[in-house]
Amino acid sequence: MSSFHSADSSPNLYDEIQEMGDVSFLIYYLGYIKAASRKAKEENIEFKGMDVGENGMTMKEGVISSSELSKTYTPSEIKTIIADNLEYLQQLFPNEFNGDGLEQTYLSIDELEKGRIKEKVDLSTGKKAVWRPYTIEEFDDTFQDVEPVYSVVKDTYHKRIVLVFRGTEGHLGAASSNWLANLNAVVHNEKPPLAVQEIDDEKIGLHKGYYKYLFDKTADEKDEESRTKFEQIVEDIMLLLKKYPGFRLHVTGHSLGGALATMCSFFLACEESIPTPVTCISFAAPRVGTRSFLNACQYLERTSQLRMLRVMNHQDTVAVIPILNYVHVGFQVRLYKDDTIPDLLYPNLKNDWKKWLQISWDNSIIASLNLGYDHIDYRQRLDQPKTKAFLESLPNIASLYTDKDLVGFELVRLGVRFTPATKF
């Protein structure tokens, strides 16, 4: 049986990148809306479309929550909430809800649902219902000052569950500890998970800051099991993966969120309960591991358990830190501002030394030195004519891994895992 599941694959690389970028972008704006609804309650101002409960909860705090405030959101509902509260949102976040920021938000929402909204009849009631492709099932920012902020999105159109990590966001009170994790670049040596025990490395070198962010105990004092954030995430996504058999897991994020997506997708692919392959598409993601982490990732890639693609802008400083000891993993697509054809790279261990030298220089902190805002304009670069045409000419990630000349290995289609249905 093939390890590649056609239902979770977009027709080309452009579509696959764009959709994950739009989902990631949408989660940022849901964070702004949640913050605004909490602020409105404090100021006794009406905020339409989102109620605030105990501890500032605006959605369920976990997909297993039974709270009366538990609610999921579609992209269209997010757009309606923005329109109904636009003046207040513009007061709180003028840069994000005016001009290009607002235009890009609406564009992302429209693209996620364009041509995919269907009307179906409920056979049990005879009533018509609107079927929408994307539903935000979970958004956990309860302890955003000390823990990762993540969302779980159900994508019915492609039959996938998308785990989204939000990046650094000072406006939402999550700046200090976020960047503390970014800067804590000490290497944490972890024993390889059972799934990658065949690699030669006795330890896997990981970015200590990001590792602790995922594997420290949750800050929730009500958590009697004293779980790590990673364990909480696994529980949340497994509930949906069991509820929707045949769905695949995608992971995405931007900046700090991209780093967490990279590390988390590796450990998720090692979990026996998670259906494989796990696909990670990150944006402006810093490096998260040493050469031993690359070896472990490539073992999972080679055995069809993991797919990884990292999108970065040329001369984006965030995407090339930390410098010493750390390396990139998976495919890399580098976008240019002047509509130059993007670079498509993979850390092929069979590359000759001259090619490795050029790649190392292109990814170096000196070659990429730019402290502007290049790391937030991915949508504009993706939609440049030459860039879009080139990426549309490429197959999706699943097919890229079958190119032996590109990746330097032949896929071993063994051990692919499927999750059985669970009755609810």
Coordinates of C-alpha atoms in Angstrom, one line a residue:
M1 CA 0.0 0.0 0.0
S2 CA 1.3 3.4 -0.9
S3 CA 2.3 5.6 2.0
F4 CA 1.1 8.7 0.2
H5 CA -2.6 9.5 0.8
S6 CA -4.0 11.4 -2.1
A7 CA -6.8 13.1 -0.1
D8 CA -4.4 15.3 1.8
S9 CA -2.4 16.4 -1.2
S10 CA -2.8 19.7 -3.1
P11 CA -2.3 19.6 -6.9
N12 CA 0.9 21.6 -6.9
L13 CA 3.5 23.2 -4.6
Y14 CA 2.1 26.7 -4.9
D15 CA -1.4 25.6 -3.7
E16 CA 0.1 23.6 -0.8
I17 CA 2.3 26.5 0.4
Q18 CA -0.4 29.1 -0.1
E19 CA -3.1 27.2 1.9
M20 CA -0.9 26.6 4.9
G21 CA 0.2 30.3 4.7
D22 CA -3.4 31.4 4.7
V23 CA -4.3 29.2 7.7
S24 CA -1.3 30.4 9.6
F25 CA -2.1 34.1 8.8
L26 CA -5.8 33.5 9.9
I27 CA -4.7 32.3 13.3
Y28 CA -2.8 35.5 14.0
Y29 CA -5.9 37.5 13.4
L30 CA -8.1 35.2 15.5
G31 CA -5.6 36.1 18.3
Y32 CA -6.2 39.8 17.8
I33 CA -10.0 39.2 17.9
K34 CA -9.8 37.2 21.1
A35 CA -7.7 39.9 22.7
A36 CA -10.1 42.6 21.6
S37 CA -13.1 40.7 22.9
R38 CA -11.4 40.4 26.3
K39 CA -10.5 44.0 26.3
A40 CA -14.1 45.0 25.4
K41 CA -15.5 43.0 28.3
E42 CA -13.1 44.8 30.7
E43 CA -14.3 48.2 29.3
N44 CA -17.9 47.1 29.2
I45 CA -18.1 47.6 25.5
E46 CA -20.2 45.5 23.2
F47 CA -18.2 43.1 21.0
K48 CA -20.3 41.1 18.6
G49 CA -19.8 37.5 17.7
M50 CA -17.5 36.3 20.5
D51 CA -18.4 35.8 24.2
V52 CA -15.9 36.0 27.0
G53 CA -16.2 33.6 29.9
E54 CA -14.2 32.7 33.0
N55 CA -10.5 33.5 32.8
G56 CA -11.0 35.3 29.5
M57 CA -12.0 32.1 27.7
T58 CA -13.5 32.8 24.3
M59 CA -13.4 29.4 22.8
K60 CA -13.1 25.9 24.3
E61 CA -9.8 25.5 26.2
G62 CA -9.4 22.1 24.7
V63 CA -11.3 20.1 22.1
I64 CA -12.7 17.9 24.9
S65 CA -14.1 20.8 26.8
S66 CA -17.8 20.7 27.7
S67 CA -18.0 24.4 28.5
E68 CA -21.2 26.1 27.3
L69 CA -18.8 28.6 25.7
S70 CA -17.2 25.9 23.6
K71 CA -17.5 27.0 19.9
T72 CA -15.8 26.5 16.6
Y73 CA -15.3 29.1 14.0
T74 CA -15.1 29.1 10.2
P75 CA -13.1 31.6 8.3
S76 CA -16.3 33.3 7.1
E77 CA -17.4 33.8 10.7
I78 CA -14.1 35.3 11.5
K79 CA -14.6 37.8 8.7
T80 CA -18.0 38.7 10.0
I81 CA -16.7 39.3 13.5
I82 CA -14.0 41.6 12.0
A83 CA -16.6 43.5 10.0
D84 CA -19.0 43.9 12.9
N85 CA -16.3 45.2 15.3
L86 CA -14.0 46.9 12.8
E87 CA -13.9 50.3 14.4
Y88 CA -12.9 48.9 17.8
L89 CA -10.3 46.6 16.3
Q90 CA -8.8 49.5 14.4
Q91 CA -8.5 51.4 17.7
L92 CA -6.6 48.6 19.3
F93 CA -4.6 47.3 16.4
P94 CA -4.3 50.1 13.8
N95 CA -1.6 48.5 11.7
E96 CA -3.3 45.1 11.5
F97 CA -6.9 46.2 10.7
N98 CA -6.3 49.0 8.2
G99 CA -4.9 49.1 4.7
D100 CA -2.8 46.2 3.5
G101 CA -3.2 44.3 6.8
L102 CA -7.0 44.2 6.6
E103 CA -6.8 43.5 2.8
Q104 CA -4.5 40.5 3.3
T105 CA -6.7 39.1 6.0
Y106 CA -9.8 39.2 3.8
L107 CA -7.9 37.8 0.9
S108 CA -6.6 34.8 3.0
I109 CA -10.2 34.1 4.3
D110 CA -11.6 34.3 0.8
E111 CA -8.9 32.0 -0.7
L112 CA -9.5 29.3 2.0
E113 CA -13.2 29.1 1.1
K114 CA -13.3 30.1 -2.6
G115 CA -15.2 27.6 -4.7
R116 CA -15.4 25.1 -1.8
I117 CA -18.6 26.1 0.0
K118 CA -21.4 23.6 -0.7
E119 CA -25.0 23.2 0.3
K120 CA -26.0 19.8 1.6
V121 CA -29.2 18.3 2.8
D122 CA -29.4 16.7 6.3
L123 CA -31.1 13.4 5.5
S124 CA -32.4 13.0 9.0
T125 CA -34.1 16.4 9.1
G126 CA -34.5 17.3 5.5
K127 CA -33.0 20.7 6.2
K128 CA -30.3 22.3 4.1
A129 CA -27.0 23.1 5.6
V130 CA -23.9 25.0 4.4
W131 CA -20.8 22.9 4.2
R132 CA -17.6 24.8 4.7
P133 CA -14.1 23.4 4.1
Y134 CA -12.2 24.9 7.1
T135 CA -13.3 24.9 10.8
I136 CA -11.1 26.3 13.6
E137 CA -11.7 23.6 16.3
E138 CA -9.3 24.8 19.0
F139 CA -7.3 27.9 19.9
D140 CA -5.2 27.7 23.0
D141 CA -3.7 31.0 24.2
T142 CA -4.7 30.7 27.9
F143 CA -1.1 30.9 29.1
Q144 CA 0.4 32.7 26.1
D145 CA 3.0 34.5 28.2
V146 CA 4.7 31.2 29.2
E147 CA 3.4 28.6 26.7
P148 CA 3.1 28.1 23.0
V149 CA -0.1 29.4 21.4
Y150 CA -1.6 26.8 19.0
S151 CA -4.7 26.2 17.0
V152 CA -6.2 23.0 15.6
V153 CA -8.1 23.4 12.3
K154 CA -10.2 20.8 10.5
D155 CA -9.8 20.9 6.7
T156 CA -12.6 18.8 5.3
Y157 CA -11.8 19.7 1.7
H158 CA -8.4 18.0 1.8
K159 CA -9.2 15.6 4.6
R160 CA -6.5 16.9 7.0
I161 CA -6.2 18.2 10.5
V162 CA -3.9 21.3 10.6
L163 CA -1.9 22.1 13.8
V164 CA -1.0 25.8 13.7
F165 CA 1.6 27.4 16.0
R166 CA 1.4 31.2 16.3
G167 CA 4.6 33.1 16.2
T168 CA 6.0 35.9 18.3
E169 CA 3.4 38.6 18.8
G170 CA 4.1 41.5 21.1
H171 CA 0.6 43.1 20.7
L172 CA -1.0 40.1 22.3
G173 CA 1.2 40.0 25.4
A174 CA 3.4 37.1 24.3
A175 CA 6.6 38.8 23.4
S176 CA 9.1 38.5 26.3
S177 CA 9.1 34.7 26.9
N178 CA 8.7 34.1 23.1
W179 CA 11.9 35.8 22.3
L180 CA 13.6 34.3 25.4
A181 CA 12.9 30.9 23.8
N182 CA 14.3 32.2 20.5
L183 CA 17.5 33.4 22.1
N184 CA 18.2 30.4 24.3
A185 CA 20.2 28.6 21.7
V186 CA 21.9 26.1 24.0
V187 CA 21.9 22.6 22.6
H188 CA 19.7 20.1 24.4
N189 CA 20.8 16.5 23.8
E190 CA 17.9 14.1 23.6
K191 CA 17.9 10.3 23.3
P192 CA 16.5 9.4 19.9
P193 CA 12.8 8.4 20.0
L194 CA 12.2 4.7 19.3
A195 CA 11.0 5.5 15.8
V196 CA 14.5 6.7 14.8
Q197 CA 16.7 4.3 16.9
E198 CA 18.3 3.0 13.7
I199 CA 20.3 6.2 13.2
D200 CA 23.9 6.2 14.2
D201 CA 23.6 9.2 16.6
E202 CA 23.4 8.4 20.3
K203 CA 21.8 11.8 21.0
I204 CA 19.8 14.3 19.0
G205 CA 20.9 17.9 19.4
L206 CA 17.9 20.2 19.7
H207 CA 17.4 24.0 20.5
K208 CA 16.9 24.0 24.2
G209 CA 14.6 27.0 24.2
Y210 CA 12.1 25.5 21.7
Y211 CA 12.4 22.0 23.3
K212 CA 11.5 23.4 26.8
Y213 CA 8.6 25.4 25.2
L214 CA 7.1 22.1 24.0
F215 CA 8.1 19.7 26.8
D216 CA 7.9 21.6 30.0
K217 CA 4.9 20.9 32.1
T218 CA 1.8 22.9 31.2
A219 CA 1.1 26.0 33.3
D220 CA -2.5 24.9 33.9
E221 CA -2.8 24.3 37.6
K222 CA -6.0 22.4 37.0
D223 CA -4.2 19.8 34.9
E224 CA -4.2 16.9 37.4
E225 CA -2.1 14.8 35.0
S226 CA 0.6 17.4 35.0
R227 CA 1.0 16.9 31.2
T228 CA 3.6 18.6 29.0
K229 CA 2.3 21.0 26.3
F230 CA 3.3 18.4 23.7
E231 CA 1.1 15.7 25.5
Q232 CA -1.8 18.2 25.6
I233 CA -1.4 18.9 21.8
V234 CA -1.3 15.2 21.0
E235 CA -4.5 14.6 23.0
D236 CA -6.3 17.5 21.2
I237 CA -5.3 16.4 17.7
M238 CA -5.9 12.7 18.3
L239 CA -9.5 13.3 19.3
L240 CA -10.1 14.8 15.9
L241 CA -8.0 12.3 14.0
K242 CA -10.0 9.5 15.5
K243 CA -13.2 11.3 14.9
Y244 CA -12.3 11.8 11.2
P245 CA -10.6 8.6 10.0
G246 CA -8.6 9.0 6.9
F247 CA -7.6 12.6 7.7
R248 CA -3.9 13.4 7.7
L249 CA -2.0 15.7 10.0
H250 CA -0.4 18.9 8.7
V251 CA 1.7 21.2 10.9
T252 CA 2.5 24.9 10.1
G253 CA 3.6 28.1 11.7
H254 CA 5.4 31.4 11.1
S255 CA 8.7 32.6 12.8
L256 CA 8.7 31.2 16.3
G257 CA 5.6 29.2 15.3
G258 CA 7.6 27.8 12.4
A259 CA 10.4 26.6 14.7
L260 CA 7.8 24.9 17.0
A261 CA 6.1 23.4 14.0
T262 CA 9.4 21.9 12.8
M263 CA 10.3 20.4 16.1
C264 CA 6.8 19.3 17.0
S265 CA 6.2 17.6 13.6
F266 CA 9.3 15.5 14.1
F267 CA 8.1 14.2 17.5
L268 CA 4.5 13.8 16.2
A269 CA 5.8 11.6 13.4
C270 CA 7.6 9.4 16.1
E271 CA 4.3 8.9 18.0
E272 CA 2.8 5.5 17.4
S273 CA -0.8 6.9 17.8
I274 CA -0.3 9.5 15.0
P275 CA -1.2 8.6 11.4
T276 CA 1.7 9.1 9.0
P277 CA 3.1 10.8 7.1
V278 CA 3.0 14.0 9.0
T279 CA 3.5 17.0 6.8
C280 CA 5.2 20.2 8.0
I281 CA 5.1 23.5 6.0
S282 CA 6.8 26.3 8.0
F283 CA 7.4 30.0 7.2
A284 CA 10.5 32.0 8.3
A285 CA 11.3 29.2 10.7
P286 CA 14.6 29.5 12.6
R287 CA 16.8 26.4 12.8
V288 CA 15.9 24.0 15.6
G289 CA 18.5 21.2 15.6
T290 CA 22.0 20.1 14.9
R291 CA 23.3 17.6 12.2
S292 CA 22.0 14.7 14.3
F293 CA 18.5 16.2 14.1
L294 CA 18.9 16.4 10.3
N295 CA 19.9 12.7 10.3
A296 CA 16.8 11.8 12.4
C297 CA 14.5 13.8 10.2
Q298 CA 15.9 12.3 7.0
Y299 CA 15.4 8.8 8.4
L300 CA 11.7 9.6 8.9
E301 CA 11.5 11.3 5.5
R302 CA 13.1 8.3 3.8
T303 CA 10.7 5.9 5.5
S304 CA 7.7 7.9 4.5
Q305 CA 6.8 9.1 8.1
L306 CA 7.6 12.8 7.7
R307 CA 7.5 15.5 5.0
M308 CA 9.1 18.9 5.6
L309 CA 9.1 22.1 3.7
R310 CA 10.4 25.5 4.9
V311 CA 9.5 28.7 3.1
M312 CA 11.8 31.7 3.7
N313 CA 12.4 35.1 2.2
H314 CA 15.7 36.0 0.7
Q315 CA 17.6 38.1 3.3
D316 CA 15.3 37.3 6.2
T317 CA 17.5 37.3 9.3
V318 CA 15.0 35.4 11.5
A319 CA 15.1 32.4 9.2
V320 CA 18.8 31.9 9.5
I321 CA 19.3 31.9 13.3
P322 CA 20.8 30.3 15.3
I323 CA 24.1 30.3 13.4
L324 CA 26.5 27.9 15.1
N325 CA 25.9 24.2 15.2
Y326 CA 22.4 24.4 13.8
V327 CA 21.2 23.2 10.4
H328 CA 18.0 23.3 8.3
V329 CA 16.0 20.3 7.6
G330 CA 13.6 19.3 4.8
F331 CA 12.9 21.1 1.5
Q332 CA 13.5 24.8 1.4
V333 CA 11.8 27.3 -0.9
R334 CA 13.5 30.7 -0.9
L335 CA 11.4 33.6 -2.2
Y336 CA 12.8 36.8 -3.8
K337 CA 11.3 40.3 -3.7
D338 CA 12.0 41.1 -7.3
D339 CA 10.1 38.1 -8.7
T340 CA 13.3 36.1 -9.3
I341 CA 12.6 32.4 -9.8
P342 CA 12.5 30.9 -6.3
D343 CA 15.2 28.4 -5.1
L344 CA 14.2 24.9 -4.3
L345 CA 16.8 23.2 -2.1
Y346 CA 17.1 20.0 -0.1
P347 CA 20.0 19.0 2.2
N348 CA 21.1 16.2 -0.1
L349 CA 24.0 14.5 1.6
K350 CA 25.4 13.5 -1.8
N351 CA 25.8 17.1 -2.9
D352 CA 29.4 18.0 -3.7
W353 CA 31.4 20.3 -1.4
K354 CA 31.1 23.3 -3.8
K355 CA 27.3 23.1 -3.8
W356 CA 27.2 22.8 0.0
L357 CA 29.5 25.8 0.3
Q358 CA 27.2 27.9 -1.8
I359 CA 24.1 26.7 0.2
S360 CA 25.9 27.5 3.5
W361 CA 26.8 31.0 2.3
D362 CA 23.2 31.7 1.0
N363 CA 21.8 30.6 4.4
S364 CA 24.4 32.5 6.4
I365 CA 23.6 35.4 8.8
I366 CA 25.8 37.7 6.7
A367 CA 24.3 36.9 3.4
S368 CA 20.8 37.3 4.9
L369 CA 21.4 40.4 7.0
N370 CA 18.2 42.4 6.8
L371 CA 16.3 43.7 9.8
G372 CA 13.3 45.0 7.9
Y373 CA 9.9 43.4 7.6
D374 CA 10.7 40.9 4.8
H375 CA 9.5 38.0 7.0
I376 CA 5.9 39.1 6.9
D377 CA 5.3 39.6 3.2
Y378 CA 5.1 36.0 2.0
R379 CA 1.7 36.3 0.4
Q380 CA 2.9 39.2 -1.8
R381 CA 6.0 37.3 -2.9
L382 CA 4.1 34.1 -3.6
D383 CA 1.7 35.9 -5.9
Q384 CA 4.4 37.5 -8.1
P385 CA 3.9 36.2 -11.6
K386 CA 7.2 34.3 -12.1
T387 CA 7.2 33.0 -8.6
K388 CA 3.7 31.7 -8.8
A389 CA 4.1 30.1 -12.2
F390 CA 7.3 28.3 -11.1
L391 CA 5.7 26.9 -7.9
E392 CA 2.6 25.9 -9.9
S393 CA 4.8 24.0 -12.3
L394 CA 6.2 21.9 -9.4
P395 CA 4.4 18.8 -8.0
N396 CA 3.3 18.7 -4.3
I397 CA 5.6 17.7 -1.5
A398 CA 4.6 14.0 -1.7
S399 CA 5.8 13.9 -5.3
L400 CA 9.0 15.9 -4.6
Y401 CA 10.2 13.1 -2.2
T402 CA 10.0 10.6 -5.1
D403 CA 12.7 12.5 -7.0
K404 CA 15.8 10.5 -6.0
D405 CA 18.2 12.9 -7.7
L406 CA 16.8 15.8 -5.7
V407 CA 16.7 14.2 -2.2
G408 CA 19.6 11.7 -2.6
F409 CA 17.7 8.7 -1.4
E410 CA 15.0 6.2 -2.5
L411 CA 11.8 6.1 -0.4
V412 CA 11.1 3.1 1.7
R413 CA 7.4 2.9 2.0
L414 CA 7.2 1.0 5.2
G415 CA 5.4 1.6 8.5
V416 CA 2.8 4.1 7.4
R417 CA 0.2 4.4 10.2
F418 CA -3.5 4.8 9.9
T419 CA -5.8 5.8 12.8
P420 CA -9.0 3.7 13.2
A421 CA -12.3 5.4 13.7
T422 CA -13.5 6.0 17.2
K423 CA -17.2 6.0 18.0
F424 CA -18.6 9.1 19.7

